[in-house]
Amino acid sequence: MNNKFMKINSCLAVLALLLGLTACSEDPAADRIFINGDILTIDANNTVAQALATEGERIVAVGSRQEIEALAGPDTEIVDLQGKALLPGFIAAHEHPAISAVFRNFVDLSGFSHDSAASAWQALREAVATAPAGQWVYAMGLDPVLLQDLQMPDRNQLDALAPHNPVFILAQSMHSAWVNSAALAAMGIDENTPDPGEGSYYGRDADGRLNGALVEKQALEPFLEPHKNPLKVVPAYEQTLDDLRRAGYTSVASLGFNMPAWLARWASLDGLQPRMRQFYFYRGDNLKKLQGAPENDSDFFRVLGAKFWYDGSPYSGTMLVDEPYRDGALARQLGIAHGSHGEPVIAPQQLQQQLKTLHDRGWQTATHIQGDRAARDFLALLQQVHKALPETEQRAFTTRRHRLEHGLLLDKRLLPDMAKLGITPSFHINHLYYYGDALREQLLGRERTDKILPLRSAFELGMHPTLHADSPMFPAEPFSLMQTAITRLSRNGTPIGRDEAISPIQALRAMTINGAWQLGMEERLGSLEAGKLTDLVIVSRNPLATPAQQWRSIRVERSILAGD
């Protein structure tokens, strides 16, 4: 270490102790200073500061306005926040930007774009009418929960709607779809075709005839293969990343279907898009991509590990649960069989072996877990992986930060044992907002629904929980996620599991420093502290001074990534 570097560090340390700043006279003047607003640092003490100074892509000081303005030089830009708030850039812990890019070219039938089933079906009819004969028509977003007057289609109805075109309609949950006869024929699927297995199957009517329903990944994938050419979706991918950044996300974890690493790496640098962290779906060609050790060379792009599915969706009947789904009109609409408990989409022994393989190589894992039985199985599998390690490696197991994704029916009684293994959950919190009433009154019942998404319990155990939108399933709107986590109110205003509500500052931590921790970036991102990277968002008002019921109205006005 050279003398100049040691001298600067000594100066930094002294001033940090005396003034609470990390800056000194030998540093160059700050290139930008933020004043006249609340600086929510989300540091260990949740400090609210008066001003912040940056130099290039680094924060150089946080403190009082008087202290920070002393760092200004003749060329320093003074940013007047005008009473707005400055926060760390939000971290999207679990999204699907590549899938969102593909779906930009699909016909949108979702309840986010239509207020009635008639409107959605009209959009599909118009798309079919303008498509040349024989051309595929792809649509997404069909959902009888968000569009309550919707009747799910069958093969015959889609044949009548599109007699000359193959049609594929993906559910909002992305775990099931509906197709017509032309689509089935194009894929070579008929009544004699066996189900693809791993919890995936082709729907059939009472006579055993294919009814056009496709359930879970293995059944869906062949129909989506034409959209996997990454070069065809680059413009849409860049638009998706632009949208995420405008929403305030400066870092994004992409789980499952991803752009190729070389292309995602390029996109992450082109125009300073959000920092990208990928988890590959661990099957097929992706098995070869995680042979070596993890990379750590870039702040903008890294592959962190593997994504697994153990069970499916609450809305396709494939969530693995102890008690069966409730029978009723909505369950029948969704194609959930009477008495269904769901089932694993991968054999437990196979998942255990793959988790062990990735852990041994040094990779992080993220496993899709929705049901209570799935969560219990997952814990037991990781306990076996841990137990099989040498004692010295057992002690280091927690440092890998293996993740549990979604956690709808995660039993909070499992959390202490999960915490001992360092398992960290990311919660799909807006299940509660958009689907809470349907879960409570129709699919699960009130008792089970009041236990969903045990976020507060995870905070109390120090598990660094995060929130995510799982876009494109739900809009990637950070203040919507946080409002739901604080209020625990459904879209209809029904309180659900209020004992698991978290505080406003915990909600902010779930979208910032906890996300950085889950991605191994907490020393560089997630809070506004001297030495960390300049990933910031300016929002229209201080959320800590805003009633929780109004957080969805808070606007992200500017997103700053690496100082730009």
Short mmCIF file of C-alpha atoms in Angstrom, two decimals, residues 31-331:
data_model
loop_
_atom_site.label_atom_id
_atom_site.label_comp_id
_atom_site.label_asym_id
_atom_site.label_seq_id
_atom_site.Cartn_x
_atom_site.Cartn_y
_atom_site.Cartn_z
CA ASP A 31 -18.78 16.49 -8.45
CA ARG A 32 -22.37 16.46 -7.19
CA ILE A 33 -24.06 17.39 -3.91
CA PHE A 34 -27.68 16.67 -3.00
CA ILE A 35 -29.35 19.08 -0.57
CA ASN A 36 -32.75 20.34 0.59
CA GLY A 37 -34.42 16.97 1.02
CA ASP A 38 -34.47 13.94 3.28
CA ILE A 39 -31.58 11.54 2.65
CA LEU A 40 -32.80 8.09 3.77
CA THR A 41 -29.50 6.26 4.08
CA ILE A 42 -30.85 2.82 5.13
CA ASP A 43 -27.59 2.32 7.00
CA ALA A 44 -27.35 0.20 10.15
CA ASN A 45 -28.99 3.00 12.18
CA ASN A 46 -31.48 4.01 9.47
CA THR A 47 -30.00 7.50 9.58
CA VAL A 48 -31.82 10.35 7.86
CA ALA A 49 -29.21 12.85 6.68
CA GLN A 50 -29.45 16.38 5.26
CA ALA A 51 -27.04 16.09 2.34
CA LEU A 52 -24.94 13.68 0.29
CA ALA A 53 -21.87 14.17 -1.91
CA THR A 54 -20.66 12.01 -4.78
CA GLU A 55 -17.54 11.80 -6.90
CA GLY A 56 -18.02 9.78 -10.07
CA GLU A 57 -19.55 6.42 -9.25
CA ARG A 58 -18.84 6.66 -5.50
CA ILE A 59 -20.55 8.29 -2.56
CA VAL A 60 -17.88 10.32 -0.76
CA ALA A 61 -19.79 11.77 2.20
CA VAL A 62 -23.16 11.79 3.94
CA GLY A 63 -24.04 14.19 6.74
CA SER A 64 -25.33 17.66 7.59
CA ARG A 65 -25.83 20.25 4.88
CA GLN A 66 -23.08 22.47 6.32
CA GLU A 67 -20.57 19.63 6.37
CA ILE A 68 -21.36 18.43 2.88
CA GLU A 69 -21.44 21.86 1.24
CA ALA A 70 -17.90 22.37 2.50
CA LEU A 71 -16.87 19.71 -0.04
CA ALA A 72 -18.14 21.75 -3.00
CA GLY A 73 -15.72 23.10 -5.59
CA PRO A 74 -16.22 25.52 -8.48
CA ASP A 75 -17.48 22.76 -10.77
CA THR A 76 -19.67 20.90 -8.28
CA GLU A 77 -23.28 20.38 -9.36
CA ILE A 78 -25.71 21.23 -6.58
CA VAL A 79 -28.88 19.16 -6.84
CA ASP A 80 -31.78 20.84 -5.01
CA LEU A 81 -34.17 18.06 -4.01
CA GLN A 82 -36.90 20.64 -3.34
CA GLY A 83 -38.22 18.72 -0.38
CA LYS A 84 -38.18 15.34 -2.11
CA ALA A 85 -36.36 12.30 -0.77
CA LEU A 86 -33.18 10.54 -1.82
CA LEU A 87 -32.96 6.77 -1.29
CA PRO A 88 -30.67 3.91 -2.31
CA GLY A 89 -31.55 2.48 -5.69
CA PHE A 90 -34.09 -0.32 -5.35
CA ILE A 91 -32.96 -3.91 -5.86
CA ALA A 92 -35.28 -6.24 -7.75
CA ALA A 93 -34.61 -9.53 -5.99
CA HIS A 94 -36.57 -11.80 -8.33
CA GLU A 95 -37.75 -10.70 -11.75
CA HIS A 96 -37.82 -12.06 -15.30
CA PRO A 97 -36.71 -9.32 -17.68
CA ALA A 98 -36.03 -11.69 -20.57
CA ILE A 99 -39.53 -13.19 -20.28
CA SER A 100 -41.02 -9.71 -20.01
CA ALA A 101 -39.20 -8.83 -23.23
CA VAL A 102 -40.67 -11.83 -25.04
CA PHE A 103 -44.16 -11.00 -23.82
CA ARG A 104 -43.99 -7.49 -25.22
CA ASN A 105 -44.82 -9.10 -28.57
CA PHE A 106 -47.77 -11.10 -27.17
CA VAL A 107 -51.37 -9.94 -27.19
CA ASP A 108 -52.08 -8.54 -23.71
CA LEU A 109 -55.22 -10.10 -22.19
CA SER A 110 -54.41 -9.24 -18.57
CA GLY A 111 -56.57 -7.66 -15.93
CA PHE A 112 -53.98 -4.88 -15.74
CA SER A 113 -54.95 -3.79 -19.27
CA HIS A 114 -58.62 -4.83 -19.50
CA ASP A 115 -61.56 -4.23 -17.19
CA SER A 116 -63.74 -7.04 -18.54
CA ALA A 117 -63.50 -10.44 -20.16
CA ALA A 118 -65.26 -9.04 -23.24
CA SER A 119 -62.49 -6.49 -23.70
CA ALA A 120 -59.79 -9.16 -23.40
CA TRP A 121 -61.44 -11.52 -25.86
CA GLN A 122 -61.98 -8.67 -28.32
CA ALA A 123 -58.27 -7.93 -28.25
CA LEU A 124 -57.56 -11.56 -29.14
CA ARG A 125 -60.17 -11.57 -31.95
CA GLU A 126 -58.59 -8.47 -33.46
CA ALA A 127 -55.14 -10.05 -33.36
CA VAL A 128 -56.43 -13.22 -35.05
CA ALA A 129 -58.27 -11.19 -37.69
CA THR A 130 -55.11 -9.38 -38.74
CA ALA A 131 -52.82 -12.45 -38.69
CA PRO A 132 -52.21 -14.28 -42.00
CA ALA A 133 -53.59 -17.81 -42.14
CA GLY A 134 -51.23 -20.26 -40.49
CA GLN A 135 -49.37 -17.65 -38.45
CA TRP A 136 -49.12 -18.27 -34.72
CA VAL A 137 -50.99 -15.90 -32.41
CA TYR A 138 -49.48 -15.62 -28.93
CA ALA A 139 -51.26 -14.00 -26.00
CA MET A 140 -50.70 -13.75 -22.26
CA GLY A 141 -52.34 -12.65 -19.03
CA LEU A 142 -55.56 -14.65 -18.91
CA ASP A 143 -56.77 -14.73 -15.30
CA PRO A 144 -60.25 -15.29 -13.80
CA VAL A 145 -59.16 -13.65 -10.54
CA LEU A 146 -58.20 -10.31 -12.05
CA LEU A 147 -61.06 -10.54 -14.57
CA GLN A 148 -63.83 -12.00 -12.45
CA ASP A 149 -66.33 -12.39 -15.31
CA LEU A 150 -63.86 -14.47 -17.30
CA GLN A 151 -64.62 -18.05 -18.29
CA MET A 152 -61.48 -19.98 -19.15
CA PRO A 153 -61.44 -21.28 -22.73
CA ASP A 154 -61.22 -24.81 -23.98
CA ARG A 155 -59.87 -26.22 -27.19
CA ASN A 156 -63.23 -26.09 -29.02
CA GLN A 157 -63.80 -22.42 -28.18
CA LEU A 158 -60.34 -21.48 -29.38
CA ASP A 159 -60.87 -23.52 -32.55
CA ALA A 160 -63.98 -21.45 -33.28
CA LEU A 161 -62.20 -18.19 -32.49
CA ALA A 162 -59.13 -19.02 -34.62
CA PRO A 163 -59.94 -21.73 -37.18
CA HIS A 164 -56.94 -20.91 -39.38
CA ASN A 165 -54.23 -20.00 -36.88
CA PRO A 166 -52.43 -21.81 -34.07
CA VAL A 167 -53.21 -19.95 -30.81
CA PHE A 168 -51.27 -20.02 -27.53
CA ILE A 169 -52.57 -18.15 -24.45
CA LEU A 170 -50.41 -18.00 -21.32
CA ALA A 171 -52.01 -17.53 -17.91
CA GLN A 172 -51.08 -14.54 -15.77
CA SER A 173 -49.37 -16.94 -13.37
CA MET A 174 -47.13 -18.16 -16.24
CA HIS A 175 -47.60 -21.75 -15.05
CA SER A 176 -50.41 -22.80 -17.39
CA ALA A 177 -51.68 -22.05 -20.89
CA TRP A 178 -54.46 -22.82 -23.38
CA VAL A 179 -54.09 -23.76 -27.04
CA ASN A 180 -56.31 -24.71 -29.96
CA SER A 181 -56.24 -27.81 -32.17
CA ALA A 182 -53.97 -26.16 -34.74
CA ALA A 183 -51.38 -25.45 -32.04
CA LEU A 184 -51.50 -29.01 -30.71
CA ALA A 185 -51.16 -30.43 -34.23
CA ALA A 186 -48.24 -28.13 -35.02
CA MET A 187 -46.39 -29.50 -31.98
CA GLY A 188 -47.27 -33.12 -32.77
CA ILE A 189 -49.36 -33.57 -29.62
CA ASP A 190 -52.45 -35.79 -29.73
CA GLU A 191 -54.51 -38.01 -27.43
CA ASN A 192 -51.76 -40.64 -27.45
CA THR A 193 -49.00 -38.26 -26.35
CA PRO A 194 -47.88 -39.00 -22.79
CA ASP A 195 -47.71 -36.21 -20.23
CA PRO A 196 -44.22 -34.68 -20.06
CA GLY A 197 -43.96 -35.49 -16.33
CA GLU A 198 -42.27 -33.59 -13.48
CA GLY A 199 -45.66 -32.27 -12.36
CA SER A 200 -46.47 -31.12 -15.90
CA TYR A 201 -49.36 -32.43 -17.98
CA TYR A 202 -51.84 -31.90 -20.82
CA GLY A 203 -55.40 -31.24 -19.72
CA ARG A 204 -58.11 -33.66 -20.79
CA ASP A 205 -61.89 -33.75 -20.68
CA ALA A 206 -64.02 -36.48 -19.12
CA ASP A 207 -63.60 -38.61 -22.25
CA GLY A 208 -59.83 -38.37 -22.16
CA ARG A 209 -59.67 -35.97 -25.10
CA LEU A 210 -57.17 -33.13 -24.95
CA ASN A 211 -59.01 -29.98 -23.89
CA GLY A 212 -56.25 -27.52 -24.81
CA ALA A 213 -54.92 -26.87 -21.30
CA LEU A 214 -51.16 -27.05 -20.67
CA VAL A 215 -49.89 -27.15 -17.11
CA GLU A 216 -46.36 -26.33 -15.89
CA LYS A 217 -43.04 -25.74 -17.57
CA GLN A 218 -42.41 -29.01 -19.39
CA ALA A 219 -45.72 -28.79 -21.25
CA LEU A 220 -45.30 -25.10 -22.04
CA GLU A 221 -41.69 -24.96 -23.20
CA PRO A 222 -42.03 -26.46 -26.70
CA PHE A 223 -44.66 -23.87 -27.62
CA LEU A 224 -42.38 -21.02 -26.54
CA GLU A 225 -39.25 -22.30 -28.28
CA PRO A 226 -39.60 -19.95 -31.31
CA HIS A 227 -39.30 -16.98 -28.95
CA LYS A 228 -36.00 -18.05 -27.43
CA ASN A 229 -33.82 -16.55 -30.14
CA PRO A 230 -32.16 -13.83 -28.07
CA LEU A 231 -31.24 -11.61 -31.00
CA LYS A 232 -34.91 -11.21 -31.89
CA VAL A 233 -35.80 -9.82 -28.47
CA VAL A 234 -32.86 -7.46 -27.88
CA PRO A 235 -34.85 -4.26 -28.54
CA ALA A 236 -37.68 -5.43 -26.27
CA TYR A 237 -35.14 -6.51 -23.64
CA GLU A 238 -33.57 -3.06 -23.60
CA GLN A 239 -37.02 -1.48 -23.28
CA THR A 240 -37.76 -3.77 -20.35
CA LEU A 241 -34.54 -2.76 -18.62
CA ASP A 242 -35.38 0.89 -19.27
CA ASP A 243 -38.76 0.35 -17.61
CA LEU A 244 -37.15 -1.27 -14.57
CA ARG A 245 -34.74 1.61 -14.19
CA ARG A 246 -37.54 4.20 -14.50
CA ALA A 247 -39.34 2.29 -11.73
CA GLY A 248 -36.30 2.93 -9.51
CA TYR A 249 -34.48 -0.38 -9.85
CA THR A 250 -30.74 -0.02 -10.19
CA SER A 251 -29.98 -3.73 -9.69
CA VAL A 252 -32.01 -6.68 -10.96
CA ALA A 253 -31.83 -10.41 -10.25
CA SER A 254 -33.05 -12.43 -13.24
CA LEU A 255 -34.11 -15.95 -12.28
CA GLY A 256 -34.78 -18.80 -14.69
CA PHE A 257 -35.06 -17.98 -18.39
CA ASN A 258 -32.28 -15.50 -19.14
CA MET A 259 -30.63 -13.77 -22.01
CA PRO A 260 -27.29 -15.45 -22.86
CA ALA A 261 -24.62 -14.19 -20.49
CA TRP A 262 -22.58 -12.49 -23.23
CA LEU A 263 -25.64 -10.60 -24.45
CA ALA A 264 -26.90 -9.69 -20.98
CA ARG A 265 -23.40 -8.50 -20.08
CA TRP A 266 -23.35 -6.24 -23.13
CA ALA A 267 -26.86 -4.93 -22.43
CA SER A 268 -25.98 -4.17 -18.81
CA LEU A 269 -23.16 -1.90 -19.97
CA ASP A 270 -24.95 -0.31 -22.91
CA GLY A 271 -26.31 2.97 -21.60
CA LEU A 272 -25.74 1.90 -17.97
CA GLN A 273 -28.80 -0.28 -17.57
CA PRO A 274 -29.57 -1.81 -14.16
CA ARG A 275 -26.88 -4.02 -12.72
CA MET A 276 -27.78 -7.61 -13.59
CA ARG A 277 -27.40 -10.80 -11.58
CA GLN A 278 -28.49 -14.05 -13.25
CA PHE A 279 -29.58 -17.39 -11.86
CA TYR A 280 -29.80 -20.07 -14.55
CA PHE A 281 -32.62 -22.60 -14.62
CA TYR A 282 -30.56 -25.70 -13.84
CA ARG A 283 -31.37 -28.10 -16.63
CA GLY A 284 -30.46 -28.82 -20.24
CA ASP A 285 -27.63 -26.73 -21.68
CA ASN A 286 -27.49 -24.65 -18.51
CA LEU A 287 -25.91 -27.58 -16.66
CA LYS A 288 -22.71 -26.86 -18.59
CA LYS A 289 -22.74 -23.15 -17.75
CA LEU A 290 -22.26 -23.72 -14.03
CA GLN A 291 -19.40 -26.21 -14.19
CA GLY A 292 -16.76 -23.88 -12.83
CA ALA A 293 -16.64 -21.45 -9.91
CA PRO A 294 -18.67 -18.22 -9.70
CA GLU A 295 -17.30 -15.09 -11.33
CA ASN A 296 -16.81 -11.84 -9.48
CA ASP A 297 -15.19 -9.55 -12.02
CA SER A 298 -17.97 -7.06 -12.80
CA ASP A 299 -20.20 -4.81 -10.73
CA PHE A 300 -22.61 -4.61 -13.66
CA PHE A 301 -23.10 -8.28 -14.55
CA ARG A 302 -22.54 -11.61 -12.84
CA VAL A 303 -23.96 -15.11 -12.93
CA LEU A 304 -24.63 -16.00 -9.29
CA GLY A 305 -26.04 -19.50 -9.46
CA ALA A 306 -29.00 -21.71 -10.30
CA LYS A 307 -32.77 -21.44 -10.13
CA PHE A 308 -34.82 -24.53 -9.25
CA TRP A 309 -38.55 -25.25 -9.15
CA TYR A 310 -39.76 -27.67 -6.50
CA ASP A 311 -43.49 -27.04 -6.78
CA GLY A 312 -45.73 -24.98 -9.04
CA SER A 313 -48.32 -22.23 -8.90
CA PRO A 314 -51.14 -21.65 -6.41
CA TYR A 315 -53.37 -20.95 -9.42
CA SER A 316 -52.75 -24.09 -11.44
CA GLY A 317 -53.20 -26.58 -8.61
CA THR A 318 -49.50 -27.46 -8.62
CA MET A 319 -48.49 -25.78 -5.36
CA LEU A 320 -47.48 -28.61 -3.02
CA VAL A 321 -49.69 -28.40 0.09
CA ASP A 322 -50.51 -30.48 3.15
CA GLU A 323 -54.23 -29.82 3.03
CA PRO A 324 -55.93 -29.99 -0.37
CA TYR A 325 -57.19 -26.99 -2.26
CA ARG A 326 -60.80 -26.10 -1.51
CA ASP A 327 -63.23 -27.18 -4.18
CA GLY A 328 -65.38 -24.48 -5.74
CA ALA A 329 -66.18 -22.48 -8.84
CA LEU A 330 -62.81 -20.72 -9.05
CA ALA A 331 -60.85 -23.95 -8.53
#
